[in-house]
Amino acid sequence: MKLGMIGLGKMGYNLVLNLLDHNHEVVSYDIDREKVNDIQQEGAIAATSYQDLVSKLEVPRTIWLMVPAGKLIDDVISQLIPYLQPEDILIDGGNSNYKDTIRRAEQLKEKGVHYLDVGTSGGMEGARQGACTMIGGEKEIFAILEPLFRDISTEDGYLYTGKSGSGHFLKMVHNGIEYGMMQAIAEGFEILEKSQFDYDYKEVAKVWNHGSVIRSWLMELLEEAFTKESRLESIKGVMHSSGEGKWTVETALDLQTAAPVIALSLMMRYRSLEEDTFAGKVVAALRNGFGGHTIEKK
Amino acid sequence: MKLGMIGLGKMGYNLVLNLLDHNHEVVSYDIDREKVNDIQQEGAIAATSYQDLVSKLEVPRTIWLMVPAGKLIDDVISQLIPYLQPEDILIDGGNSNYKDTIRRAEQLKEKGVHYLDVGTSGGMEGARQGACTMIGGEKEIFAILEPLFRDISTEDGYLYTGKSGSGHFLKMVHNGIEYGMMQAIAEGFEILEKSQFDYDYKEVAKVWNHGSVIRSWLMELLEEAFTKESRLESIKGVMHSSGEGKWTVETALDLQTAAPVIALSLMMRYRSLEEDTFAGKVVAALRNGFGGHTIEKK
Amino acid sequence: MKLGMIGLGKMGYNLVLNLLDHNHEVVSYDIDREKVNDIQQEGAIAATSYQDLVSKLEVPRTIWLMVPAGKLIDDVISQLIPYLQPEDILIDGGNSNYKDTIRRAEQLKEKGVHYLDVGTSGGMEGARQGACTMIGGEKEIFAILEPLFRDISTEDGYLYTGKSGSGHFLKMVHNGIEYGMMQAIAEGFEILEKSQFDYDYKEVAKVWNHGSVIRSWLMELLEEAFTKESRLESIKGVMHSSGEGKWTVETALDLQTAAPVIALSLMMRYRSLEEDTFAGKVVAALRNGFGGHTIEKK
Amino acid sequence: MKLGMIGLGKMGYNLVLNLLDHNHEVVSYDIDREKVNDIQQEGAIAATSYQDLVSKLEVPRTIWLMVPAGKLIDDVISQLIPYLQPEDILIDGGNSNYKDTIRRAEQLKEKGVHYLDVGTSGGMEGARQGACTMIGGEKEIFAILEPLFRDISTEDGYLYTGKSGSGHFLKMVHNGIEYGMMQAIAEGFEILEKSQFDYDYKEVAKVWNHGSVIRSWLMELLEEAFTKESRLESIKGVMHSSGEGKWTVETALDLQTAAPVIALSLMMRYRSLEEDTFAGKVVAALRNGFGGHTIEKK
């Protein structure tokens, strides 16, 4: 199959390599020309612009967008549109908000352009070796591209999830669960770290990956991390986040659903961004106010 | 009435002043002789030892213990016991764990000594001017001392709460609620602090104390705090705790009760004691492991 | 002063009575004609339509909107606009989302119409007897209407909070704090209810209102509730919510602020709307899957 | 190797089968004689009493206790003690609290009896086919029995964790993490269930197990559960718990550690045991008190 790829970041670049492994032809574009050159060395066809990329594909075209979620997607789409024809297919493989996805699919439908949303999990390694893909949009369009999804996914690792937005929604919830699982694991190790015992964390992660109820890929990754650095000495415990956890909580609120674990996973990340908090000052001031409890000064 | 007071810390000292205001005679003792001298200047009768204190009271004696909760209470009681007689009354006015209180009441009962547990709220100001007291133990003993509780409490500010332990239990839950209310207020002000608006917090606390649903003594104390320092600039947001919040959460768990707000109030206090967390390191290492997300180095 | 009032619900109706007490003339309108008749009996001037209401006011006019937040406000404004003139003043006294308020103020500015946002706290009783009002918008316009706000508010119970949106934002955060305080109190009483002790809740709420650290208007209201029904026997523990708590949590997320207590207060409300949860089924199924733990069947 | 097994419940029974598979001789005892007969059919040696069991083992003996945690363990130990000799080894393979374990190890040490604590994970399937075992106690004793642990564990599935109590502590924390992971997964599926999309949960669990970041044994078990019943229609969402999650939270509190996700996982389980809550009644009464909001009646 021949398709276009726009966006050669960590995920997009690995995905092109994955596609090339499966004998697809990939016309690749990125604002960063160096990345285009690099991927060309690997066997991809270089494109120098959106127009160039489109011109190098046969109609109906399939173009995969792997660009950061948000306004950028709208920009790319609006720049692509003039070159597209009815029946062309756009795939958004990034972590877009499902509401944006639904809106975009409707807008593109007016132009006769099909829009698939593909939630992609498995990290860089998955993108390279076999991802987990969740695909929303028109079923007929999915059917056309199914061989493509089969090739880039690990065995049994792709799913048609239903109408437009359902792929990104499922990926969003996946990430929400991921936040919760990571925080659960992290809290457990913090309790170990503060305990009276002296555990070898690499060995703990390893044994938990062999036969325990909590064996999981995350625990495997943690075993690797502890293998590199036995107590993560050099790492600062600052937990960034990139949006999907927040959307999951917002969605939970919209659906009037209690999701305390996902919400708190996110909030502990926010807390980790702060050295000190205004909330803490308020409580310290109040304790001093009624009980004369000592305040720590800066 | 004539009674003994053991423990002249922040709460005990103010309580003696309060009792003196109401024309009680207070034989006062503390390990710190200076405090005994000070309170003597205020009109109390000084005692130089437990034996001395006991000897200066008529039987049946009433002795109020205002010492830090925990093992210290047991020590004091075991040292007092040899000098006590059946029908003497001990009052534990501190923040003792109600389970300890129940145990102590039973042990003292064997000696014929009565034991009342008095949860005391209102901070130092309350101890001085009129506290809120919650009194557990034998109802007949409470009845004997009711005038005393009426005097030291603000109007309508004392309550017989039932059998032994019920006073301390109620005070414990009071403190659990206090933790939750304080954290709720603190979170609100943190949101204000991070918002796009520029509020005068003193004025905010003041207006909220006049007619709003959340008007409360804590908000009044906060108005005072912001009056002293408009943005609490000099205060570090380290939130210490002294046990009752923890007991409330443990009790909730024992009773299989969901108390998420009280639990999280406590946990955010613990979090504030840390500059960095091992949990944060684990999450940062995992994010790097699957997604190549940058780790912040120490 | 003469002003218009649109919306005679629980809050609006009481507010008109409050204004009449202070010798203001209030041209009143509601879709429900019966309410208009009722308030006319109390001394207000009846209006039969927006046009009629506007025509009965002198320029520059002051019109207070007390209608449910959301799209309805936009509808009312768009229907009023044709009758308004530059320098007229609209007041939104409801619980509008501050983002909508900012947008509306900008739109009305183009027409020369001033827009004040007034967060109003204190419940129906406050609206009637003296509310707590937080007023955002142009300072000059606030200054013109300050006597009005002084009259309807309890003493010291009004505050100019800054630019457009700041009044509604502050009210929103107030409600977030309110959610947290209420849940903290509620958890405390649930622990009492499940405990081994037998408390008289009315007496507990009463004593806590006299001298304790957690004395507050909410505790006073609870004393009243327990006076009516000692164990709230007839009440179902279903906790509805009306939007401001949710907005507070969403705002906290937007500001990357940890607000666990407010978030969980809201989520426990959502949980109370459910008899059973899908999450619970999933956990029960998993426990059965690995441990053979018994599942309860419907 | 020849050893004794006391307790033939779900875990113990499967463990004996596992041991028999690896050519160990297992003298087995349970209060329930039928279970003893059953396991005898499978090749185990039946014991009719503690004395009988001990007499059928050569010194120094190895006896594995697989009985419910708590006082029962103390009972069994005290009944066994008279028949034991110095250098005999007791193994507690259950979910005992690590504090009890430390106490028991010390008590047994006085008799010269060695005590190993073995946290066992992997559910019944693990006990039967290859468990995950975490072993605390004297290292020399562990070394003697290492072949046993290797046999009953899955490959790489056993770990010597350090001094007495460390095995049970690690298992406890493992279960705490398990609670958090399960609740995270459960919240995710509840969001799916309430969403506008129509997912096939079996397929979702399956695809998430192939290449996604959250692939895990729990997700595999969930795929099985959804295969049996596509929406878990017959299951009530009542989430019981058996102690280790609670201990993890209590330990976190003792260590002043914020573990919000594990704590909330537990609290949502407690919440699921209730049809209605007193906390909910309190909030509903308060909302009615200040805002006139409707109360739902029972």
Short mmCIF file of C-alpha atoms in Angstrom, two decimals, chain A residues 271 276-285 287 294 296, chain B residues 179 182-183 186 190 236-242 264-274, chain D residues 256:
data_model
loop_
_atom_site.label_atom_id
_atom_site.label_comp_id
_atom_site.label_asym_id
_atom_site.label_seq_id
_atom_site.Cartn_x
_atom_site.Cartn_y
_atom_site.Cartn_z
CA ARG A 271 1.19 18.59 42.94
CA ASP A 276 5.44 24.75 47.77
CA THR A 277 1.72 25.39 47.67
CA PHE A 278 -0.53 28.25 48.60
CA ALA A 279 -2.95 25.71 50.06
CA GLY A 280 -0.22 24.61 52.43
CA LYS A 281 0.40 28.18 53.54
CA VAL A 282 -3.29 28.64 54.26
CA VAL A 283 -3.48 25.50 56.40
CA ALA A 284 -0.28 26.40 58.23
CA ALA A 285 -1.62 29.88 58.93
CA ARG A 287 -3.25 25.96 62.51
CA THR A 294 4.51 26.73 64.88
CA GLU A 296 7.82 27.11 59.23
CA TYR B 179 -8.93 18.90 58.56
CA MET B 182 -9.30 23.60 56.28
CA GLN B 183 -8.17 21.76 53.17
CA ALA B 186 -7.03 26.08 51.31
CA GLU B 190 -4.95 28.15 45.87
CA LYS B 236 6.21 27.75 54.12
CA GLY B 237 3.31 25.55 53.12
CA VAL B 238 4.36 22.69 55.37
CA MET B 239 1.31 21.22 57.07
CA HIS B 240 2.04 19.32 60.23
CA SER B 241 -0.50 17.20 62.01
CA SER B 242 -0.82 15.89 65.51
CA LEU B 264 -7.08 13.30 51.43
CA SER B 265 -6.80 16.28 53.77
CA LEU B 266 -4.43 14.21 55.83
CA MET B 267 -2.51 12.85 52.87
CA MET B 268 -1.97 16.30 51.39
CA ARG B 269 -0.45 17.25 54.75
CA TYR B 270 1.93 14.31 54.52
CA ARG B 271 2.74 15.25 50.94
CA SER B 272 3.62 18.77 52.08
CA LEU B 273 6.34 17.37 54.33
CA GLU B 274 8.28 16.11 51.30
CA GLN D 256 3.32 9.59 56.71
#
